[in-house]
PDB file of C-alpha atoms in Angstrom:
ATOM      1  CA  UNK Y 420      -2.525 -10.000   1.771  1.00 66.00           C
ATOM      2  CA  UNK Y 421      -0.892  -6.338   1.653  1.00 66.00           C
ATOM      3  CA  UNK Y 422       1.093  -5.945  -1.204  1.00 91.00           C
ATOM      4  CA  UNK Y 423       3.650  -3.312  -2.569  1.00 96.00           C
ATOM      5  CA  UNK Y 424       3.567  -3.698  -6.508  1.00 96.00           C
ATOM      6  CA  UNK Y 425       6.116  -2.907  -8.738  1.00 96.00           C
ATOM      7  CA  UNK Y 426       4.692  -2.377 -12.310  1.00 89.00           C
ATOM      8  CA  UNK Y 427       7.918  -4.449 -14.155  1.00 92.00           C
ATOM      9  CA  UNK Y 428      10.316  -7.386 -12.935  1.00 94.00           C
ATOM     10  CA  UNK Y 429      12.326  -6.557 -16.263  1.00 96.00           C
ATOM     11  CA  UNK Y 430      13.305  -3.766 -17.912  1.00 97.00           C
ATOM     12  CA  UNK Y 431      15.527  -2.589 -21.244  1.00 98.00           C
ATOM     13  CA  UNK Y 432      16.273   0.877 -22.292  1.00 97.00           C
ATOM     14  CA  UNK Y 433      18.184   2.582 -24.054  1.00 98.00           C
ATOM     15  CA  UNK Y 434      20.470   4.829 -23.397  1.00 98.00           C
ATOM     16  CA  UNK Y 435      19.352   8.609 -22.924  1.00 97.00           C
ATOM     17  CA  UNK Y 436      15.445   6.963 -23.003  1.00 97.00           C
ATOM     18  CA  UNK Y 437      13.637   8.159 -20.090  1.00 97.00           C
ATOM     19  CA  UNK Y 438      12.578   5.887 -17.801  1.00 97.00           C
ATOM     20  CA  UNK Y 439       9.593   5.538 -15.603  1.00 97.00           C
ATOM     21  CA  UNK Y 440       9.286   3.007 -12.755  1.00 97.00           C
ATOM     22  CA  UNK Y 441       5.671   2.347 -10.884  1.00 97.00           C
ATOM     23  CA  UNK Y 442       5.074   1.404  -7.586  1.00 97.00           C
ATOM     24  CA  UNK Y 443       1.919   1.243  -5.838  1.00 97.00           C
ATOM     25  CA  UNK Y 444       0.879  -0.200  -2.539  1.00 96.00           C
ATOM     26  CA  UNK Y 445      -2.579  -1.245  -0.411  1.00 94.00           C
ATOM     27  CA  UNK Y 446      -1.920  -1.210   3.059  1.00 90.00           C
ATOM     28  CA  UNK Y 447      -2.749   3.336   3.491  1.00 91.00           C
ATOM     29  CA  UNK Y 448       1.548   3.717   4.477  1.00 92.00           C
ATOM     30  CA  UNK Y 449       2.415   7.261   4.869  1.00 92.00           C
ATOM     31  CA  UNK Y 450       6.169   6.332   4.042  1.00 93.00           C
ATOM     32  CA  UNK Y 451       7.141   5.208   0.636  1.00 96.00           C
ATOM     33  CA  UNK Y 452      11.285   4.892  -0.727  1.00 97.00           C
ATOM     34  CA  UNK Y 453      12.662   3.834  -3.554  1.00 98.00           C
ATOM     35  CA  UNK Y 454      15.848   1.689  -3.676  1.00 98.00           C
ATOM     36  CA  UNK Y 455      18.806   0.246  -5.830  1.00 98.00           C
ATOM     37  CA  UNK Y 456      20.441  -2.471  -4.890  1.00 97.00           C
ATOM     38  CA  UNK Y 457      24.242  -3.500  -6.523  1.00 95.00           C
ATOM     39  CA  UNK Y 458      26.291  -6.085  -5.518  1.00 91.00           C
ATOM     40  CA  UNK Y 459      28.750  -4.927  -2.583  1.00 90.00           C
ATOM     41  CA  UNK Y 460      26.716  -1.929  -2.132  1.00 93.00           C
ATOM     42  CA  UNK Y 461      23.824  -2.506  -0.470  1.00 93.00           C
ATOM     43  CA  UNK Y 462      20.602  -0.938  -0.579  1.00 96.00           C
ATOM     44  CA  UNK Y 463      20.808   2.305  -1.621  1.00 96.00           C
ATOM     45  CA  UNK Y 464      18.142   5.126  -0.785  1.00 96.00           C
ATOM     46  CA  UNK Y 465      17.062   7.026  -4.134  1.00 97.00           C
ATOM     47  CA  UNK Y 466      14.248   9.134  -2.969  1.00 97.00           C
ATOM     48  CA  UNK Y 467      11.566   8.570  -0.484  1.00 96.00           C
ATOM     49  CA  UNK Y 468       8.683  10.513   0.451  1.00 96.00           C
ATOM     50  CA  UNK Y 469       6.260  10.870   3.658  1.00 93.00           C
ATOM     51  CA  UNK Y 470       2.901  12.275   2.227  1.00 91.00           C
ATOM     52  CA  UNK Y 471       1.424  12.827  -1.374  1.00 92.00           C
ATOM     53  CA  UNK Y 472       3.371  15.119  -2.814  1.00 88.00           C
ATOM     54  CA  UNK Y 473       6.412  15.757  -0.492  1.00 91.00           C
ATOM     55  CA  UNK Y 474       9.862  14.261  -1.792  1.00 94.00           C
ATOM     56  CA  UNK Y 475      12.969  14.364   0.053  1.00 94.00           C
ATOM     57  CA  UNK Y 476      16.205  13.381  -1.266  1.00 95.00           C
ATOM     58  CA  UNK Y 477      18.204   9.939  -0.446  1.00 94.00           C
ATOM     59  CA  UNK Y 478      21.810   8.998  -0.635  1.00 93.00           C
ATOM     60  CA  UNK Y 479      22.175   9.312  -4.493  1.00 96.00           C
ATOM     61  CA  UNK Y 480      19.491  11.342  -6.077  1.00 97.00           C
ATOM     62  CA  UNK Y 481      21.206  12.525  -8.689  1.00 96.00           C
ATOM     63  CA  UNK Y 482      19.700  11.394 -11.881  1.00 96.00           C
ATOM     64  CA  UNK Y 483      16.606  10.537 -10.280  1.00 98.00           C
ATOM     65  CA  UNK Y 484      13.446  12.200 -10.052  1.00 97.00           C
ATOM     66  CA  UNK Y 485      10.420  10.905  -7.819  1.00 97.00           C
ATOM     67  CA  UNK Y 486       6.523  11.906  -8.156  1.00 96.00           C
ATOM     68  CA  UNK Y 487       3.390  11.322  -5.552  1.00 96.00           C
ATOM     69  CA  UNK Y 488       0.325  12.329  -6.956  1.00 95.00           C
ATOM     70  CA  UNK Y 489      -1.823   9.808  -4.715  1.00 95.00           C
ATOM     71  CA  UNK Y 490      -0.675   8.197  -1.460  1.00 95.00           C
ATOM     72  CA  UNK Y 491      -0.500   4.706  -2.667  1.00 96.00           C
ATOM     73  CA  UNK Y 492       1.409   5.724  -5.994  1.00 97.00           C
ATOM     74  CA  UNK Y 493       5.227   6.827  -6.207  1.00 97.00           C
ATOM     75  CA  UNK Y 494       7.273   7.178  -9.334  1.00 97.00           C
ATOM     76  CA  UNK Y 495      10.700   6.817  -9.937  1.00 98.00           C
ATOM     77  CA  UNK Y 496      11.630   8.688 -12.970  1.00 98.00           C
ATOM     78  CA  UNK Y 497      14.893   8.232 -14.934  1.00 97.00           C
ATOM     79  CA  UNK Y 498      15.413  11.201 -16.659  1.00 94.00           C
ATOM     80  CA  UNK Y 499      17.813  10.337 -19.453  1.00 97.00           C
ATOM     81  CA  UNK Y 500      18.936   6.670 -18.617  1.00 97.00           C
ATOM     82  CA  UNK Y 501      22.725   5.693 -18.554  1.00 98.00           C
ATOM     83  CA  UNK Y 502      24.536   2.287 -18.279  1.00 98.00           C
ATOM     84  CA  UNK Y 503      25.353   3.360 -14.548  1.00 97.00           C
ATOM     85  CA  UNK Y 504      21.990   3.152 -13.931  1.00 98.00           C
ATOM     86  CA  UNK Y 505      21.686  -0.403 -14.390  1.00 98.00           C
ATOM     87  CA  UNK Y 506      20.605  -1.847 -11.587  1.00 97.00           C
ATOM     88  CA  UNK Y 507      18.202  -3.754  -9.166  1.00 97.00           C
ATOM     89  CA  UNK Y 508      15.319  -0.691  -8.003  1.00 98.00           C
ATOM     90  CA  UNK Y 509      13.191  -1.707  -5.003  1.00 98.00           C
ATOM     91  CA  UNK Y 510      10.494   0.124  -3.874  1.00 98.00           C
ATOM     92  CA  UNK Y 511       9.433   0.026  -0.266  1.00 97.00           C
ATOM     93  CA  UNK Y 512       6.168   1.289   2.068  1.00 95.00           C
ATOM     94  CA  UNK Y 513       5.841   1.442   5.298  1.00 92.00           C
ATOM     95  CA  UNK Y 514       3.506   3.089   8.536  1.00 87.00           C
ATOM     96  CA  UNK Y 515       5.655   5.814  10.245  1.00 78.00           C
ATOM     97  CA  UNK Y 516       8.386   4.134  12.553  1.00 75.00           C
ATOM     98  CA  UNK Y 517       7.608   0.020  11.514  1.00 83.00           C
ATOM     99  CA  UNK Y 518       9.279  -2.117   9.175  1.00 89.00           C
ATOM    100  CA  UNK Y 519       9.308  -1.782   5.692  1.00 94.00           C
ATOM    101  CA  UNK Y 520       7.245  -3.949   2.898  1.00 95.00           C
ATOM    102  CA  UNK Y 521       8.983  -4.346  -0.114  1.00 97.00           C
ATOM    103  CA  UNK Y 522       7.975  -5.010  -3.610  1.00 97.00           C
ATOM    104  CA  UNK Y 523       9.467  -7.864  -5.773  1.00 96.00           C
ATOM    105  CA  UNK Y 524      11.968  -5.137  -7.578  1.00 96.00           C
ATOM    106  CA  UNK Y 525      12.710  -4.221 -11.272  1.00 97.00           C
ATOM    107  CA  UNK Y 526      15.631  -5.318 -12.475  1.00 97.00           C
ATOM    108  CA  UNK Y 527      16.749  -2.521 -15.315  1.00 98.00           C
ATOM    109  CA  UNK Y 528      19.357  -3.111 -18.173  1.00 98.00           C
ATOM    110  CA  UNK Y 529      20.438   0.058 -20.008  1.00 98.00           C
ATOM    111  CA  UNK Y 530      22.299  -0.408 -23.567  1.00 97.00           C
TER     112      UNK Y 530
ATOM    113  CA  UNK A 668      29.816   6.210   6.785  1.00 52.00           C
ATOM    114  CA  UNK A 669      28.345   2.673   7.244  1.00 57.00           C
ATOM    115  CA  UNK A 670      26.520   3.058  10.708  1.00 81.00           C
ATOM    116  CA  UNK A 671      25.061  -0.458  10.725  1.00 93.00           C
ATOM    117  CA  UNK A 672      28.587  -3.612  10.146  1.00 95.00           C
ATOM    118  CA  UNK A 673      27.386  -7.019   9.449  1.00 97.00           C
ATOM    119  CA  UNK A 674      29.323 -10.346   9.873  1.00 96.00           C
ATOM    120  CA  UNK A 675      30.560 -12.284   8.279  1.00 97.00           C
ATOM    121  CA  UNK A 676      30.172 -10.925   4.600  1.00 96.00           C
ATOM    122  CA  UNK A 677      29.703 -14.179   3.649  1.00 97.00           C
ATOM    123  CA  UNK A 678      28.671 -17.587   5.113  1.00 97.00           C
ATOM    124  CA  UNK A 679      28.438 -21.428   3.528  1.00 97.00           C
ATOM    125  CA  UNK A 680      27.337 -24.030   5.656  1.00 97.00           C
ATOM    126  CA  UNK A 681      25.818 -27.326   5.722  1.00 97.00           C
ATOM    127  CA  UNK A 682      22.712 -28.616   7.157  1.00 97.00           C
ATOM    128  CA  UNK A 683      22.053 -29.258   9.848  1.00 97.00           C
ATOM    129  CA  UNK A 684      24.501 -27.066  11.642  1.00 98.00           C
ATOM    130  CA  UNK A 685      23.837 -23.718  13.552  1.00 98.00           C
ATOM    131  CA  UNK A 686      25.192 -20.356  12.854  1.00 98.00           C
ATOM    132  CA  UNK A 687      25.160 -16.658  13.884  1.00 98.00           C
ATOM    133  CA  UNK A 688      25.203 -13.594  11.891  1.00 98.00           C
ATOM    134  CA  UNK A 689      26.300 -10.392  13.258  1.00 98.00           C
ATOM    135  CA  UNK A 690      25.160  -6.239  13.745  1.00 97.00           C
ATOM    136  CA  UNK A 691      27.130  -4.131  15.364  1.00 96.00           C
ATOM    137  CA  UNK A 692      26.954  -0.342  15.552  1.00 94.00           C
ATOM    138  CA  UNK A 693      28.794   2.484  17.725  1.00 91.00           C
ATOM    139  CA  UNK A 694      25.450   4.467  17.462  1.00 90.00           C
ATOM    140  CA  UNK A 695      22.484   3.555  19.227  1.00 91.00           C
ATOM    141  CA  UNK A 696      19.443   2.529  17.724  1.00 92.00           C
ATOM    142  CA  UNK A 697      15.682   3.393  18.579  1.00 91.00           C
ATOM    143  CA  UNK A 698      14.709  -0.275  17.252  1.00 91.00           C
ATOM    144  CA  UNK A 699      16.593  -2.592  14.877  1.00 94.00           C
ATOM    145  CA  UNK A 700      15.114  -5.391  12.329  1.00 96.00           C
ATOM    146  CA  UNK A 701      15.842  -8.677  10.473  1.00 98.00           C
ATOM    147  CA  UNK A 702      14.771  -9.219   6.761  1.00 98.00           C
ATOM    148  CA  UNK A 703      15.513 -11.838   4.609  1.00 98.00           C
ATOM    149  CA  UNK A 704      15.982 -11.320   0.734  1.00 97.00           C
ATOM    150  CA  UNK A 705      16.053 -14.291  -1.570  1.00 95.00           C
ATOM    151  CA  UNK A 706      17.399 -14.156  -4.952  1.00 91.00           C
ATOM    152  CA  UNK A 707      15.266 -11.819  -7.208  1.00 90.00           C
ATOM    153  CA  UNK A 708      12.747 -11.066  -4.779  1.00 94.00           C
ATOM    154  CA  UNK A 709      12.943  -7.559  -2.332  1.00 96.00           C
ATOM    155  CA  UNK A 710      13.655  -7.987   1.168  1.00 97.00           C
ATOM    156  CA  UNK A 711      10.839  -9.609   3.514  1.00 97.00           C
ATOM    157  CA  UNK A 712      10.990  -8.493   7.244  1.00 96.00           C
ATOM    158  CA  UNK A 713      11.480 -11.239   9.797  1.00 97.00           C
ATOM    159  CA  UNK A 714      11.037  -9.445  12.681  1.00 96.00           C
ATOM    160  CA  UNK A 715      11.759  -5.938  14.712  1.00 94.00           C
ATOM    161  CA  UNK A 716      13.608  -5.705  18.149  1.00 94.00           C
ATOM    162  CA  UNK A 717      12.994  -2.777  20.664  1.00 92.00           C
ATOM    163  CA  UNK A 718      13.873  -3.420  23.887  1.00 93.00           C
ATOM    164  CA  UNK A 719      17.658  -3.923  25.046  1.00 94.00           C
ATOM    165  CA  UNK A 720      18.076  -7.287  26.016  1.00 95.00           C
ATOM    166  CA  UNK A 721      15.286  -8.631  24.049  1.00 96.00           C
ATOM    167  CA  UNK A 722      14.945 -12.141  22.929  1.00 97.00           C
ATOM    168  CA  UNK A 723      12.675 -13.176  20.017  1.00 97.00           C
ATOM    169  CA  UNK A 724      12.214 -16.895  18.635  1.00 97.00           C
ATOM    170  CA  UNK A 725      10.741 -17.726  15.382  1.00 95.00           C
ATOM    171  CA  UNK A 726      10.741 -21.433  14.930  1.00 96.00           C
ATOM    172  CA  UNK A 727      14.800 -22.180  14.603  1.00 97.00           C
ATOM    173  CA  UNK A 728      16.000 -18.530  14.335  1.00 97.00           C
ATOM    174  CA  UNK A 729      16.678 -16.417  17.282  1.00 98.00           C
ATOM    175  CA  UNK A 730      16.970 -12.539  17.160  1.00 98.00           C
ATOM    176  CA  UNK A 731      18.509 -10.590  20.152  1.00 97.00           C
ATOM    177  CA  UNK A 732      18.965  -7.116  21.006  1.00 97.00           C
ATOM    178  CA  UNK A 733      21.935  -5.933  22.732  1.00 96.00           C
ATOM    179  CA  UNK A 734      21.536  -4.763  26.072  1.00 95.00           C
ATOM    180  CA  UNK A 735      22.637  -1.050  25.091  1.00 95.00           C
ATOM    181  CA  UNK A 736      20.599  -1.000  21.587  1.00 94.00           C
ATOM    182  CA  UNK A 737      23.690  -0.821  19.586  1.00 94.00           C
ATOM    183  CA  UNK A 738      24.020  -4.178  18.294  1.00 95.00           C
ATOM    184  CA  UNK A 739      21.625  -7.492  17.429  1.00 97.00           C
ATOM    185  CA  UNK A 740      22.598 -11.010  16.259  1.00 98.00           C
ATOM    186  CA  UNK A 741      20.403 -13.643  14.699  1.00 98.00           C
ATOM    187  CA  UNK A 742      21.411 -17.158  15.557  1.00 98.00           C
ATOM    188  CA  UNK A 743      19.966 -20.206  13.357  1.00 98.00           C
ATOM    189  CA  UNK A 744      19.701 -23.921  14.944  1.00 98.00           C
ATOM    190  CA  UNK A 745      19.858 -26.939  12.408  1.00 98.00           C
ATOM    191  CA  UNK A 746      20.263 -24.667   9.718  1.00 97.00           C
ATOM    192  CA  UNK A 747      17.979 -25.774   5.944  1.00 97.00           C
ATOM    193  CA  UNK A 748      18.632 -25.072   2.178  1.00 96.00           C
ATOM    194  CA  UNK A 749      15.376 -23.106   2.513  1.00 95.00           C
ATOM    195  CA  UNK A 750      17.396 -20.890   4.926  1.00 97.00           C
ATOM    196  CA  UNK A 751      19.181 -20.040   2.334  1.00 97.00           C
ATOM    197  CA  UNK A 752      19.334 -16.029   1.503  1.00 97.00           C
ATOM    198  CA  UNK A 753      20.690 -12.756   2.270  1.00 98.00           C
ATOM    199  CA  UNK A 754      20.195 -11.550   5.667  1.00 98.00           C
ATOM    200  CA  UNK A 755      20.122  -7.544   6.084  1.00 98.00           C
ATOM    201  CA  UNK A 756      20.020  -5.703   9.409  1.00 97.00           C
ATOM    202  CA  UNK A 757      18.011  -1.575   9.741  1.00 96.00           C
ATOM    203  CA  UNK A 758      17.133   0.165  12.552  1.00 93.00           C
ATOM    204  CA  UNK A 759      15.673   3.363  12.938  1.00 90.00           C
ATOM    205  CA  UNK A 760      18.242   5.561  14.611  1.00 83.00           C
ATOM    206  CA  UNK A 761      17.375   7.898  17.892  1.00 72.00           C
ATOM    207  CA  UNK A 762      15.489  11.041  16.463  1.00 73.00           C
ATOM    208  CA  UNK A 763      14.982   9.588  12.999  1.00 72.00           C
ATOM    209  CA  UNK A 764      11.893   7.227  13.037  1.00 70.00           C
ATOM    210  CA  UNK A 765      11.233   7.932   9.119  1.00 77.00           C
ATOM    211  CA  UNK A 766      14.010   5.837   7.060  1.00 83.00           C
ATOM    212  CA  UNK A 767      16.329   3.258   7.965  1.00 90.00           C
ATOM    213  CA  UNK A 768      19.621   2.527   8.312  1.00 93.00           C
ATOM    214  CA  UNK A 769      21.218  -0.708   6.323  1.00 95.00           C
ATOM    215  CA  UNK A 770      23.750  -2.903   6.939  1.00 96.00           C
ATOM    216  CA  UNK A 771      25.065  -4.471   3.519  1.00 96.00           C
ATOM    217  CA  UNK A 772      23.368  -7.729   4.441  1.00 96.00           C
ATOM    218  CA  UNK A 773      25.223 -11.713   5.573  1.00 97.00           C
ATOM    219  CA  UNK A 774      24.919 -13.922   2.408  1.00 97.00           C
ATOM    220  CA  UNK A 775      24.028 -17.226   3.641  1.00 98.00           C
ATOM    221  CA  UNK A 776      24.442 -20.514   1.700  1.00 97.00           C
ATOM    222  CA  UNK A 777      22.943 -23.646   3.354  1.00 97.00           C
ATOM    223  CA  UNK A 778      24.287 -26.581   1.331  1.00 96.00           C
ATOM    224  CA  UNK A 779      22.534 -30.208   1.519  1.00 95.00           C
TER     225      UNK A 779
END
């Protein structure tokens, strides 16, 4: 079964911590996105990124840094974590031009 | 700018009755798609639309394609608790075949 796997379902931080979230999928996708979710607000794009090491900015990048290494790896970095950032973060792969697999999403608290 | 408008927001029903959801766009879209998201879990696709006029069936729900790829609507017969969810339109707009577009999603509520 192809899987996109998020490395927590829970998270607390602190504020000003930095914060690193893992995703890593199975299924060879060129595509991979990360995403917060909020209540009345959708899915919002962070980052995503089409090939091992090539970023490109989403909707709200700011705060947010993203790292590809390998093609089945991307990183969602918080760089100093704030109680705005609290929030549902979904990451996403998919084959250029098909629907998207998601993972089960981290749901991150910062106090 | 919200390119992709879902209706209604909201939705509480009770078995055994049908329903349709709504997606409506004044852009047109190279292909559009149906996931369903269920409380703490990410979105799981249901199924992807390409054609105008197309018609797709999975068991009760049925997903169509408006004729000019700028809308879709996903109608449910005999609705089920287990139907129970938030329903989220994307497509992939002409010239962009890379990242989707969102609606904010049709929470459903299927009551016994």
């Amino acid at each position: 079964d192809v899987k996109v796997t998020q490395s927590s379902r829970y998270l607390v931080k602190r504020t000003g911590e930095k914060v690193f979230l893992e995703c890593v999928q199975d299924m060879d996708h060129e595509n991979m996105f990360w995403y917060r979710q909020d209540p009345g607000l959708g899915l919002r794009l962070i980052y995503f990124s089409y090939d091992v090491k090539m970023k490109e900015k989403g909707d709200i990048p700011e705060g947010y840094s993203v790292s590809r290494e390998k093609k089945e790896r991307f990183s969602l970095i918080l760089e100093s974590a704030s109680t705005n950032q609290t929030s549902m973060y979904l990451c996403a792969s998919s084959p250029l031009n098909y629907g998207y697999t998601f993972g089960s999403g981290t749901r991150l608290t910062v106090v | 700018t919200q390119l992709l408008e879902q209706s209604p927001q909201f939705l509480s029903i009770q078995e055994g009755e049908n329903l349709t959801v709504y997606c409506n766009s004044s852009s047109v879209f190279s292909s559009l798609q149906w996931y369903r998201q269920e409380p703490g879990e990410g979105p799981v696709l249901l199924v992807t639309v390409v054609t105008g006029g197309e018609v797709k069936k999975l068991k009760r729900l049925t997903f169509q394609f408006g004729d000019a790829r700028k809308d879709s609507s996903l109608h449910i017969t005999a609705a089920q608790p287990g139907d129970t969810g938030l329903y989220l339109c994307a497509g992939y707009n002409a010239g962009n075949n890379r990242k989707l577009i969102w609606g904010l999603g049709t929470s459903l509520a299927v009551n016994p």
